[in-house]
Amino acid sequence: MKVLVLGAGQLARMMALAGAPLSITISAYDVNTDTLVHPLTQQQLGSGLAQALEAADVVTAEFEHIPLAILEQCQASGKFLPGASAIRAGGDRRVEKALLASAGVANAAYQVINNQADFEKAVSRLGLPLIFKSALAGYDGKGQWRLKEAAQTASVWQQMADFLAADSSQAIVAEQFIGFQREVSLVGARSRTGEVKVYPLTENHHVNGVLSVSLARPVDHALQHQAEQMFAAVAEQLDYVGVLAIEFFDVAGQLLVNEIAPRVHNSGHWTQQGADCCQFANHLRAVCGLPLGSTALVRPTLMVNILGEDEVPNAILNIPALGLHWYGKTKRAGRKMGHINLSANSTAELKAQFAKLIDQLPASAFPELEQMLHQL
Amino acid sequence: MKVLVLGAGQLARMMALAGAPLSITISAYDVNTDTLVHPLTQQQLGSGLAQALEAADVVTAEFEHIPLAILEQCQASGKFLPGASAIRAGGDRRVEKALLASAGVANAAYQVINNQADFEKAVSRLGLPLIFKSALAGYDGKGQWRLKEAAQTASVWQQMADFLAADSSQAIVAEQFIGFQREVSLVGARSRTGEVKVYPLTENHHVNGVLSVSLARPVDHALQHQAEQMFAAVAEQLDYVGVLAIEFFDVAGQLLVNEIAPRVHNSGHWTQQGADCCQFANHLRAVCGLPLGSTALVRPTLMVNILGEDEVPNAILNIPALGLHWYGKTKRAGRKMGHINLSANSTAELKAQFAKLIDQLPASAFPELEQMLHQL
């Protein structure tokens, strides 16, 4: 099978690595340069989307911030999975919020803001504190504002007004602030035949709005069930095919959807080592019409992102059940350069191994790992 | 790191897949065509060995039947690991037998045959039955003769005489026939600093001289210890760096070395799923000077070779902890096209899963699996 992936980053790269053993070859379409590349070698394979679509058996995406014209062209090919509307639901917070409402899954109350009247309505209807997120291309803490006290109202609105004035395609979504205990995510797959398999809930720790650590360990059954029900509702609403990730706020055991990602997800990288079939293989199995692989937890596993660094001490490779995954990218401050997976036979053992790993990583490049260790 | 691999087959391909996450890029030199290719995409990257050696940080090999001139050119680069003499020990049975003698490890008594006088000496000194193997390029049952009864002596010698006359570089090694209970192999790695880590002994089942199934399960400690001692003796004798495989005959608990393979080995493919660090990653770690990864058995795992077939029923992908690995090769009768790895939490569970797998595979393409199941 030949699979065309929109986007040529690390997710396409890891799909290529997972696809090769299944005889699934991946080419990656760089939306910005209109070129087709091999996601592992970055060798240029051609240019132009029409030809790429023609040559592919299946088309999918590694990210959701994709121009509408490209999504429509892919959709018209009849080969696009999970398809344009699912990608748009991940890429446009207005669409996403409407989807969550129609799927009937709990999420923060919200108000779409296109102008000052909308803004004032949001403040009066939802109350403070409020969090505002740009409708398009807002992720990892970018395009977000907070309004905690009434005194800040004018200045916060001015920033948002400038933002809206600069781009007519944009809107802002105001959300009630959720006082959550922790953030968890559920990564799972839905097949062409509607079969759903989900991995265990993953606990996620962010630093400055960017994912730092994901942890998968045996999980509370009731919470897992709750997440699975919501996952199935969203996936069915979208008639989804492929891997889907849903981020939740855990508010005293009640899950609220924060956002969805219609793709393989950073919080699912641990599946390369902690599950029989990783999210990349399962995404390809789903979109190619193959049976889904097992998503059961094989052993407790955590993942640490490597941000803005292109080396780590080689000595960490002495730790058993440690996998180091570089993405082959050029170093840039804050950039996702790679990740480390670490597994153990029990949570206690994982904690001990994590402590050894932390000892060997420079704290400046890996902040707050100690705090995360103590939560284990 | 840039690693050049002599040979562009499935072993180089699986090295490329294991190396990418470690930021180790592999290019493969096709000894027959003098071209350099990417082992995954088969994209041609250049031609000529001198340039390829110049561009590489490390040179290694995926097979041992390599012309001496090429081995010498690689050795002269100062980058070749495990190096020309180790590769020759795997590629020339005369050198191999001399190595085993100097390492002091048990193996079948032998006699090198260059002419009829040598042949007669072998028969009188070693006695019947005898097995004869070509010194060069004999593997998977090719270039082998057997002499069971004295009445066959003249006809067997005539075949061997014709063989020797056809190629002056050849010789034949006569070996005492070993009445072994089973064939096992030990795959392990030795680092640049002399550290040795070995995987558990693997039980191997051949059909018509070609490996069909390898099985790794918790192993008898005394036997494992015996194999490890012999492994260390051979690896030290060669000052070996990289993954080395040793095939043994198990004669009532006493191991005799059958042959060595100075490379990653078909009987180690199960490590992709049954160990934390697979043989391909460990080979690259060793030759690149990185710490060796864990070789402990994570769970019982077996491997089934796919020979001469380019498809298997998709339904096998429903079996949990099953990994399907295609090599991207064109179908040819008997050719190694891919393999299936299967893991379980216990040997009993593995047996049950293996039975399910056998039910779904066509018996014509996968002969004798039932017999192997009963030995589990």
PDB file of C-alpha atoms in Angstrom, chain A residues 10 32 139 142 306-311 326 328-338 365:
ATOM      1  CA  GLN A  10       8.294  13.535  12.872  1.00  0.00           C
ATOM      2  CA  ASN A  32       4.216  24.787   2.633  1.00  0.00           C
ATOM      3  CA  TYR A 139      -1.536  25.109  19.965  1.00  0.00           C
ATOM      4  CA  LYS A 142       0.363  30.140  21.178  1.00  0.00           C
ATOM      5  CA  ILE A 306      13.425  16.327  24.007  1.00  0.00           C
ATOM      6  CA  LEU A 307      12.872  20.009  23.263  1.00  0.00           C
ATOM      7  CA  GLY A 308      15.440  22.270  21.600  1.00  0.00           C
ATOM      8  CA  GLU A 309      18.356  19.857  22.144  1.00  0.00           C
ATOM      9  CA  ASP A 310      20.124  17.689  19.585  1.00  0.00           C
ATOM     10  CA  GLU A 311      22.050  15.525  22.006  1.00  0.00           C
ATOM     11  CA  TRP A 326      15.480  11.321  17.323  1.00  0.00           C
ATOM     12  CA  GLY A 328      16.457  14.059  12.390  1.00  0.00           C
ATOM     13  CA  LYS A 329      15.590  17.750  12.670  1.00  0.00           C
ATOM     14  CA  THR A 330      17.814  20.816  12.861  1.00  0.00           C
ATOM     15  CA  LYS A 331      18.158  22.217  16.368  1.00  0.00           C
ATOM     16  CA  ARG A 332      16.013  25.228  17.240  1.00  0.00           C
ATOM     17  CA  ALA A 333      15.010  26.567  20.639  1.00  0.00           C
ATOM     18  CA  GLY A 334      11.940  24.781  21.960  1.00  0.00           C
ATOM     19  CA  ARG A 335      11.614  22.552  18.900  1.00  0.00           C
ATOM     20  CA  LYS A 336      10.467  18.952  19.350  1.00  0.00           C
ATOM     21  CA  MET A 337      13.698  17.169  18.462  1.00  0.00           C
ATOM     22  CA  GLY A 338      13.061  13.692  19.789  1.00  0.00           C
ATOM     23  CA  ALA A 365      17.117  21.293  29.150  1.00  0.00           C
TER      24      ALA A 365
END
